[in-house]
PDB file of C-alpha atoms in Angstrom:
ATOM      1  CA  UNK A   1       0.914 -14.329  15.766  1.00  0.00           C
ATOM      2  CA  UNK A   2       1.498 -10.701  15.216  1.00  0.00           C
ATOM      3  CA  UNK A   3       5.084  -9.658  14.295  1.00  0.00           C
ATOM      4  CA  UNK A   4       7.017  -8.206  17.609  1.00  0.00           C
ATOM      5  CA  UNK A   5       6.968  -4.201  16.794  1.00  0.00           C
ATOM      6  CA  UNK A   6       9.767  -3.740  19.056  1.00  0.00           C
ATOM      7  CA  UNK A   7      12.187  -4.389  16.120  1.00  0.00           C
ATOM      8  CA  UNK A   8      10.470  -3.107  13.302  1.00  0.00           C
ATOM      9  CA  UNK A   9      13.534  -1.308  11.267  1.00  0.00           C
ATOM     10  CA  UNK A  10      13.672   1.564   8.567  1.00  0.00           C
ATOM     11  CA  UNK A  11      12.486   1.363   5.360  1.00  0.00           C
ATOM     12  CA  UNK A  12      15.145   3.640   3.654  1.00  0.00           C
ATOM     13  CA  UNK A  13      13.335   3.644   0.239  1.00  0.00           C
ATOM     14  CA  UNK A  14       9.692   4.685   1.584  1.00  0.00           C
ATOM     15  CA  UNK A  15      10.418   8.618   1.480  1.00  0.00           C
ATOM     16  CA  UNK A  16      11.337   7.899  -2.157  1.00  0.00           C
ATOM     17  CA  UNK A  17       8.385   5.999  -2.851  1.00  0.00           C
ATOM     18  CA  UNK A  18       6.011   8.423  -1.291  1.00  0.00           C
ATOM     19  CA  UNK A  19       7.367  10.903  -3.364  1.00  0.00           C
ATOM     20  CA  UNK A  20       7.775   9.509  -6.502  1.00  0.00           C
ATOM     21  CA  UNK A  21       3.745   8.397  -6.483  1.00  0.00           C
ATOM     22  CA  UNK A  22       2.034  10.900  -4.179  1.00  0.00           C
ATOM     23  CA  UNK A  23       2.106  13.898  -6.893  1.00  0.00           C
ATOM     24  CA  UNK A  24       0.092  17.216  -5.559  1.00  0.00           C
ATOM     25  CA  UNK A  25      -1.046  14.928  -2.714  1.00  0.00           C
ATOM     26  CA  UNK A  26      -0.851  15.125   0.814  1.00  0.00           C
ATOM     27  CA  UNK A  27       1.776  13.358   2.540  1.00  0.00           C
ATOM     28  CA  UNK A  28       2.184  12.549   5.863  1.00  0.00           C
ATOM     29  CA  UNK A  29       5.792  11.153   7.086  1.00  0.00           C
ATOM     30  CA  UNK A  30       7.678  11.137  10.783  1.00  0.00           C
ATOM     31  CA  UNK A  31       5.860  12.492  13.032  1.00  0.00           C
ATOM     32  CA  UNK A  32       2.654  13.511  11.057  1.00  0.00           C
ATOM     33  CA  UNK A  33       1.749  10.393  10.506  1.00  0.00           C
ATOM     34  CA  UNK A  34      -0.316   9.718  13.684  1.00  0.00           C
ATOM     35  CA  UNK A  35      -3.778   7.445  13.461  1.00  0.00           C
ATOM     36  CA  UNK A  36      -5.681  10.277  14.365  1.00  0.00           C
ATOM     37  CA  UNK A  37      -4.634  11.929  10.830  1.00  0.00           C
ATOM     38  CA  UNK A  38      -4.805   9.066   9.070  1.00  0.00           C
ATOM     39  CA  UNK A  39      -8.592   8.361  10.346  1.00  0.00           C
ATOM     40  CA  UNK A  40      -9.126  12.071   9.974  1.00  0.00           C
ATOM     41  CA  UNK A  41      -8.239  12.107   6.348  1.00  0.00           C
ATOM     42  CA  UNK A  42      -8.712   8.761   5.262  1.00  0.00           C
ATOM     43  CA  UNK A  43     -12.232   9.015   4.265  1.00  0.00           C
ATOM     44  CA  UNK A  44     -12.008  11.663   1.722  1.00  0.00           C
ATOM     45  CA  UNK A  45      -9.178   9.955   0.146  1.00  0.00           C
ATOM     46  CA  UNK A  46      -9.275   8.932  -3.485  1.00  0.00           C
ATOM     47  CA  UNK A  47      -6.276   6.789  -3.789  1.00  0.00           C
ATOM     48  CA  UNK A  48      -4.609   5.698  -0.528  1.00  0.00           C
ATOM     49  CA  UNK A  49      -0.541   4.755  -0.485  1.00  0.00           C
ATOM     50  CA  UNK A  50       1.051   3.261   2.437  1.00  0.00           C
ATOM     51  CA  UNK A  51       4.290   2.412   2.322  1.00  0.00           C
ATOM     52  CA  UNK A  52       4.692   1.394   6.059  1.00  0.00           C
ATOM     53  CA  UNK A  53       5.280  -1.755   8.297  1.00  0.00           C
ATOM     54  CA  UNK A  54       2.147  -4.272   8.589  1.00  0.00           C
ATOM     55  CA  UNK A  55       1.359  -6.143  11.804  1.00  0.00           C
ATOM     56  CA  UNK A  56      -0.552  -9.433  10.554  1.00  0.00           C
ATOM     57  CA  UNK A  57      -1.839 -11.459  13.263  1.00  0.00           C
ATOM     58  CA  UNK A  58      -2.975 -14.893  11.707  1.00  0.00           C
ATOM     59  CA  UNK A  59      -4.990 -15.826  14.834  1.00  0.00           C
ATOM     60  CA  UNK A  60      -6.788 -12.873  15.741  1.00  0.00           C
ATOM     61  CA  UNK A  61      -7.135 -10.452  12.135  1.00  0.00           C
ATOM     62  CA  UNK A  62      -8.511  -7.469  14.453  1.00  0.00           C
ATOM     63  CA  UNK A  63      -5.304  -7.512  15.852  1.00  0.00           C
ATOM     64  CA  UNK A  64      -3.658  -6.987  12.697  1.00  0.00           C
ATOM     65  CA  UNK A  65      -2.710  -3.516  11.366  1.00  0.00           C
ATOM     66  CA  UNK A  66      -0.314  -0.903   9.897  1.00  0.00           C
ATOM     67  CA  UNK A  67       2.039   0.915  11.794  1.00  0.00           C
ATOM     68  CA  UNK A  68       2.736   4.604  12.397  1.00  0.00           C
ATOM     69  CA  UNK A  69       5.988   6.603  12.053  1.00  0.00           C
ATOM     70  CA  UNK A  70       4.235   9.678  14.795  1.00  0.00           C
ATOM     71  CA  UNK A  71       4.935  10.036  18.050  1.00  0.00           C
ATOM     72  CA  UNK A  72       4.192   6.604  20.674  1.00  0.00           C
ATOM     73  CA  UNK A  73       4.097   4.371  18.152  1.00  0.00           C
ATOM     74  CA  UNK A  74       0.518   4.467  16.808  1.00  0.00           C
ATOM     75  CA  UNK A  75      -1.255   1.314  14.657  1.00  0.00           C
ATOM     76  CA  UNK A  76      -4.352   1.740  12.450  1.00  0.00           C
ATOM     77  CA  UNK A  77      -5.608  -1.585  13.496  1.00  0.00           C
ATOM     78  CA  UNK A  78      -8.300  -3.433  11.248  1.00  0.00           C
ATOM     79  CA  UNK A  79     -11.303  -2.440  13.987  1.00  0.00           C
ATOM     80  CA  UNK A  80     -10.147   1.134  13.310  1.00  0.00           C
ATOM     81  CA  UNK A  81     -10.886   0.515   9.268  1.00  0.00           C
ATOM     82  CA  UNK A  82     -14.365  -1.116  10.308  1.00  0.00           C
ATOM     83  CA  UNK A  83     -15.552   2.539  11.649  1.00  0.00           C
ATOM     84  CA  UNK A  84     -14.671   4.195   8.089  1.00  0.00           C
ATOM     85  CA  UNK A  85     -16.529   4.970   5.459  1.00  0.00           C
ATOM     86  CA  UNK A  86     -14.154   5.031   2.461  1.00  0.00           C
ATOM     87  CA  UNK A  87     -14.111   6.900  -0.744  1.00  0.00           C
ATOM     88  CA  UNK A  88     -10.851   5.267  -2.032  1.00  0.00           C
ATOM     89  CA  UNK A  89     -10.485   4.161  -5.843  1.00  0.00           C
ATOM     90  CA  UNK A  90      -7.306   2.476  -4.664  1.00  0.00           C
ATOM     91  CA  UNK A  91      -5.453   1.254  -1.207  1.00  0.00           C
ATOM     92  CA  UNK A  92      -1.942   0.530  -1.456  1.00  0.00           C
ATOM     93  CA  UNK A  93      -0.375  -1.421   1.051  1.00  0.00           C
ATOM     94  CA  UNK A  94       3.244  -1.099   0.191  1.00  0.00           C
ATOM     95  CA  UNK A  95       4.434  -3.409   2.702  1.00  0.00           C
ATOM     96  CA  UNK A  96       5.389  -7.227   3.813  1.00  0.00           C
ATOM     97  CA  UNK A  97       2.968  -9.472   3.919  1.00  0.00           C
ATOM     98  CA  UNK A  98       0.275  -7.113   3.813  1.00  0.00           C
ATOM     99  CA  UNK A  99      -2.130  -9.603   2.270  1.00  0.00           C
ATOM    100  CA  UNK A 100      -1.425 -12.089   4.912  1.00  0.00           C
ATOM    101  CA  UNK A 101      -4.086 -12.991   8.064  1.00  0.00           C
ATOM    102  CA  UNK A 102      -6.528 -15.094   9.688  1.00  0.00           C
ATOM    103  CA  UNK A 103      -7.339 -18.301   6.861  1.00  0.00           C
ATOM    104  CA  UNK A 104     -10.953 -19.124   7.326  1.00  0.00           C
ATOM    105  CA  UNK A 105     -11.900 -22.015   5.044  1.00  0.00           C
ATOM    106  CA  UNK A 106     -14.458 -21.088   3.169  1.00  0.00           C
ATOM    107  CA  UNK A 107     -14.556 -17.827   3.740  1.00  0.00           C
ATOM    108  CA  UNK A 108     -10.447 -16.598   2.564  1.00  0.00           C
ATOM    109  CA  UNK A 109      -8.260 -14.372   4.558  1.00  0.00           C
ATOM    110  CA  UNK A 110      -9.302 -11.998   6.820  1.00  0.00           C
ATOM    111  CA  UNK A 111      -6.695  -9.549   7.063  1.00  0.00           C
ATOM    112  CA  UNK A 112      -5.996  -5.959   6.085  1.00  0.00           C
ATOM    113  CA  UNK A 113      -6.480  -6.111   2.360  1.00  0.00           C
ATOM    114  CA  UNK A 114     -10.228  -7.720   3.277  1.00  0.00           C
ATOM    115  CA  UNK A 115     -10.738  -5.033   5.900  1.00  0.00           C
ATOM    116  CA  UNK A 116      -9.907  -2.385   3.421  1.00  0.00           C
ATOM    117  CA  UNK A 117     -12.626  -3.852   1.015  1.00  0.00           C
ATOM    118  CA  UNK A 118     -15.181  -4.034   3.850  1.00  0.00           C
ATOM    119  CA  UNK A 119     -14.687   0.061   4.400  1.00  0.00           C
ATOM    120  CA  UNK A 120     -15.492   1.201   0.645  1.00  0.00           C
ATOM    121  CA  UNK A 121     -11.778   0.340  -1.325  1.00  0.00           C
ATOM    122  CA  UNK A 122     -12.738  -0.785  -4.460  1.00  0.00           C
ATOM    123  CA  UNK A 123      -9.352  -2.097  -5.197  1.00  0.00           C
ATOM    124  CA  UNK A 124      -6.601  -2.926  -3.324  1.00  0.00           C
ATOM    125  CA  UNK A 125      -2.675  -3.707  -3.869  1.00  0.00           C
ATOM    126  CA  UNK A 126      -1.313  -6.017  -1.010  1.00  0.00           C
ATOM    127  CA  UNK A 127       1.888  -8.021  -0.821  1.00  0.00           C
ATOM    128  CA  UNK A 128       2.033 -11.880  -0.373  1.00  0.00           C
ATOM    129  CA  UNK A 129       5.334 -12.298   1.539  1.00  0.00           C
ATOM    130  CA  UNK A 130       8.715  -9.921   2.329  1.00  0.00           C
ATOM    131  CA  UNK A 131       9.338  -7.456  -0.406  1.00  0.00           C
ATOM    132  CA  UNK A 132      12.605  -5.789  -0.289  1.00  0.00           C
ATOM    133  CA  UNK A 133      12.637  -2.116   0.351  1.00  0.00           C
ATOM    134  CA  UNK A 134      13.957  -0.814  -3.282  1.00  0.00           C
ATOM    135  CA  UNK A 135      12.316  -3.376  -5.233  1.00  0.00           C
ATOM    136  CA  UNK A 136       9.036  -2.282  -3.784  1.00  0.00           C
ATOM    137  CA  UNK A 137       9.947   1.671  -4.402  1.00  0.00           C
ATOM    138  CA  UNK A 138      10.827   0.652  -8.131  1.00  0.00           C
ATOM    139  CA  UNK A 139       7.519  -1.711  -8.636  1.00  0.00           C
ATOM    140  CA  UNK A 140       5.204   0.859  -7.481  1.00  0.00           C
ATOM    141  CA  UNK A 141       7.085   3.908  -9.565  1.00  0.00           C
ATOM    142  CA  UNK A 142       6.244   1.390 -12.256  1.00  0.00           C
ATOM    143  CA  UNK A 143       2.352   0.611 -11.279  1.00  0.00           C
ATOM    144  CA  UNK A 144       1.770   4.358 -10.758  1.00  0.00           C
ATOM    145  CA  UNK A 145       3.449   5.845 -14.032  1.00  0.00           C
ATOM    146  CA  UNK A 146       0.950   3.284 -15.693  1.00  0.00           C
ATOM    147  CA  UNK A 147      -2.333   4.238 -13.934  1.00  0.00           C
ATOM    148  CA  UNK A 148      -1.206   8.217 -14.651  1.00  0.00           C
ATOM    149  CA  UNK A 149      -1.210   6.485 -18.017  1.00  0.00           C
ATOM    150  CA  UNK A 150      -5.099   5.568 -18.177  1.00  0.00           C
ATOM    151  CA  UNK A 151      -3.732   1.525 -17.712  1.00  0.00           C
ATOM    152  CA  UNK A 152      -6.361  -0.249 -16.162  1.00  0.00           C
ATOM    153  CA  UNK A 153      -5.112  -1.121 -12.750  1.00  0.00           C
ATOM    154  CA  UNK A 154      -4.761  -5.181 -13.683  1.00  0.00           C
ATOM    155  CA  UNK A 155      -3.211  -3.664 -16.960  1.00  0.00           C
ATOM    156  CA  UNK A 156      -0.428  -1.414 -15.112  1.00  0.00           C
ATOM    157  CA  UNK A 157       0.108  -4.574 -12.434  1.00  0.00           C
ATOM    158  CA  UNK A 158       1.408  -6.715 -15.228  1.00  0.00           C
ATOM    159  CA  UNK A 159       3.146  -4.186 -16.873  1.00  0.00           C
ATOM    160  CA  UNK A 160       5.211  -3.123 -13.857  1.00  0.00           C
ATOM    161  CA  UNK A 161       6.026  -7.186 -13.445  1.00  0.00           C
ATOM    162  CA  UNK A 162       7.277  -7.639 -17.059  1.00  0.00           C
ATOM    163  CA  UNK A 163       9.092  -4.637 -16.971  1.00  0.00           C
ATOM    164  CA  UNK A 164      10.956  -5.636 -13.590  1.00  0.00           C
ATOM    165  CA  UNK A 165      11.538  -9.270 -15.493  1.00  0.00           C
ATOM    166  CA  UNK A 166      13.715  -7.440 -18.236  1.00  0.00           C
ATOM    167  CA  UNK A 167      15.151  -5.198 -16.438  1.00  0.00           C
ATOM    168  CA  UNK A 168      16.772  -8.914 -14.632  1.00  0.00           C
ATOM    169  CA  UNK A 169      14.844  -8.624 -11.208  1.00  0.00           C
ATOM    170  CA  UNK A 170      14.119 -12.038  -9.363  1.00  0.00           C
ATOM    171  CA  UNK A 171      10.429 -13.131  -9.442  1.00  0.00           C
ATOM    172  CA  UNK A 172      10.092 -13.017  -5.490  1.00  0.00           C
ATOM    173  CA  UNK A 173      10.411  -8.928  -6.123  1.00  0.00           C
ATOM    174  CA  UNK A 174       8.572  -8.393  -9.258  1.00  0.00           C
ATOM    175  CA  UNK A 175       5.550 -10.917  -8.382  1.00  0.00           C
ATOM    176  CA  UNK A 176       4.850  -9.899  -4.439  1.00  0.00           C
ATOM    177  CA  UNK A 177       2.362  -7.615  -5.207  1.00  0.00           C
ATOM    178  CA  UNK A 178      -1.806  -8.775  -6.017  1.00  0.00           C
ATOM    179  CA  UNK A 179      -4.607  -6.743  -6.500  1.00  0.00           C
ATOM    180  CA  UNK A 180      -7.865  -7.495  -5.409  1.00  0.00           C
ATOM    181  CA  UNK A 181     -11.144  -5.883  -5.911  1.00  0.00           C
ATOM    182  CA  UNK A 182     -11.810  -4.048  -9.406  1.00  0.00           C
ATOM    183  CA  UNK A 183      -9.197  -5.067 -11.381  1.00  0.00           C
ATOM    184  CA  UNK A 184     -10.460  -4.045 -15.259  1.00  0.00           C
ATOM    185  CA  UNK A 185     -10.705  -0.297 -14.629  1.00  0.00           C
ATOM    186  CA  UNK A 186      -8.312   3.125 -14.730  1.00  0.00           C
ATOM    187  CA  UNK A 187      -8.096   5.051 -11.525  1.00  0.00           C
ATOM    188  CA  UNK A 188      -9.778   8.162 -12.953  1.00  0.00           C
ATOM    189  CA  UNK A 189      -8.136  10.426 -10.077  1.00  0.00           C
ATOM    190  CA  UNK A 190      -5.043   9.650 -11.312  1.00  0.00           C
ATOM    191  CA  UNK A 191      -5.388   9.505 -15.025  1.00  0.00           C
ATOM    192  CA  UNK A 192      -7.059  11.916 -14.852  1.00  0.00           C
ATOM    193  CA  UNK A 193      -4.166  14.034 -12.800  1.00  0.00           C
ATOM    194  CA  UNK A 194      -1.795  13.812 -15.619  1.00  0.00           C
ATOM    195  CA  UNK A 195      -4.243  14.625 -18.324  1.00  0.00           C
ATOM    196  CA  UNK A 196      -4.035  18.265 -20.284  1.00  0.00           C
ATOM    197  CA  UNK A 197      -6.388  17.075 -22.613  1.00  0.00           C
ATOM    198  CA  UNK A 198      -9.110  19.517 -23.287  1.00  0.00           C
ATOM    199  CA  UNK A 199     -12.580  18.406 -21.914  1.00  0.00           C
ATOM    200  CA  UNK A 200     -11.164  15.928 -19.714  1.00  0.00           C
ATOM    201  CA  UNK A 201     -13.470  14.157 -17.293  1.00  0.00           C
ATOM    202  CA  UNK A 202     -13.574  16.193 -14.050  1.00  0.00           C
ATOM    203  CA  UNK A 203     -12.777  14.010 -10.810  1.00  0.00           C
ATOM    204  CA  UNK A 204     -12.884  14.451  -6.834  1.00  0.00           C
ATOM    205  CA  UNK A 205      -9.139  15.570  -6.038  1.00  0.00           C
ATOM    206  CA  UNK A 206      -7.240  12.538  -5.311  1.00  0.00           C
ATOM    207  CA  UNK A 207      -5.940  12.669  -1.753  1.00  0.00           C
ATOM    208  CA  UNK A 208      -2.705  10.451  -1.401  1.00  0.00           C
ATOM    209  CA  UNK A 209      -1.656   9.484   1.756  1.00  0.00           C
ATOM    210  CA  UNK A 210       1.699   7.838   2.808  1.00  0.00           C
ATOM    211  CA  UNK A 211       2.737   6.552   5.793  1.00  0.00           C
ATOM    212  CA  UNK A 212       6.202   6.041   6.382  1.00  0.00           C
ATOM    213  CA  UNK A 213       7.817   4.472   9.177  1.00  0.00           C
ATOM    214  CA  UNK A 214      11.071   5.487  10.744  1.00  0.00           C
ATOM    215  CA  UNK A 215      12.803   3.538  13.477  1.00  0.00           C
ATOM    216  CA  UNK A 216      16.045   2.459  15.086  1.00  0.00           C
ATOM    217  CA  UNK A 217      18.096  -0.110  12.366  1.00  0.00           C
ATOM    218  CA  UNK A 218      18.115  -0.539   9.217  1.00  0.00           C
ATOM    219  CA  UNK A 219      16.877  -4.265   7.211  1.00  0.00           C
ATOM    220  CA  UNK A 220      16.597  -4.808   3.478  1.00  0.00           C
ATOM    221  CA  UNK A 221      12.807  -6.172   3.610  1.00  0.00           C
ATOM    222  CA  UNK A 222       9.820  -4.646   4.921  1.00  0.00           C
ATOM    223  CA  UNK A 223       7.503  -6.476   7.069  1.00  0.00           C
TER     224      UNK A 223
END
């Protein structure tokens, strides 16, 4: 069933995050980060970062969603990704669980990171169980400085996980996050953000977007 939101906690380390990968891109935190700006902005968006709390109902998926930090508490629900029309090289979803859902046999999970693909993502990042909160800032710092890099995205993934494995991290922190989707191929909005080469391939402005939630206690993990 879908997690209770009533006691969804901070996530201390999100701010951080957001800042760390977002770059020149816009950033919407607290109370700017309502579901009608994320739907408004959304489709234009070349890379997508959430770093939020996920609701993942594993009986009914269009239940499941992410939650807002704005004002009453909004949810970008999986229906609400079925009416968009996404642009995005790369979704995010810098949360617990965020890969989790519905288990259809034969058919996989239907869930958020499916629901993303479904809109036009053609890659996303999801977690497979609780993350905790700095570990999660850290990996992502890590996947991020490698796609500015020109790493392929699968290349950058691994990268980030063997560099958390020396630097003495557990594997339940450096392994949580999959990609699915394209998998062999740069970003080109964001290698190509950190490129001063000369002649450098031109690409549509890459529109980050992170969504941060801020509530009442504080917990270690996201969820």
């Amino acid at each position: 069933g879908a997690a209770a939101r009533g006691v969804l906690t901070p996530l201390p380390e999100a701010r951080s995050e957001g800042e760390a990968v977002g770059g020149s891109g816009v950033i919407l935190v607290g109370d700017d980060a309502t579901r009608a700006a994320f739907l408004d902005r959304a489709g234009g968006a070349a890379v997508l970062h959430i770093a939020a709390h996920a609701v993942v109902d594993g009986t009914s998926p269009e239940y499941s969603g992410i939650v807002l930090a704005g004002a009453g508490g909004d949810m970008v629900t999986v229906d609400d990704l079925g009416s968009l029309a996404l642009d995005a090289d790369l979704v995010s979803l810098s949360g617990c669980k965020t890969a989790g859902g519905y288990v259809s046999t034969g058919d996989g999970v239907f869930g958020l990171t499916r629901a993303f693909l479904l809109a036009g993502a053609r890659s996303v990042v999801s977690s497979w169980w609780d993350v905790e909160d700095a570990a999660a800032r850290h990996f992502m710092e890590l996947y991020y400085a490698g796609l500015r890099g020109g790493q392929a995205r699968d290349t950058a993934l691994q990268q980030a996980r063997n560099t958390m494995a020396a630097e003495g991290y557990p594997l339940r922190d450096r392994c949580a996050f999959a990609l699915a989707g394209a998998t062999a191929q740069p970003v080109a909005a964001l290698a190509a953000s950190s490129s001063g080469r000369p002649g450098a391939v031109t690409v549509p402005v890459a529109v980050l977007i992170v969504i941060l939630i801020v509530a009442t206690r504080r917990r270690r993990r996201r969820a």
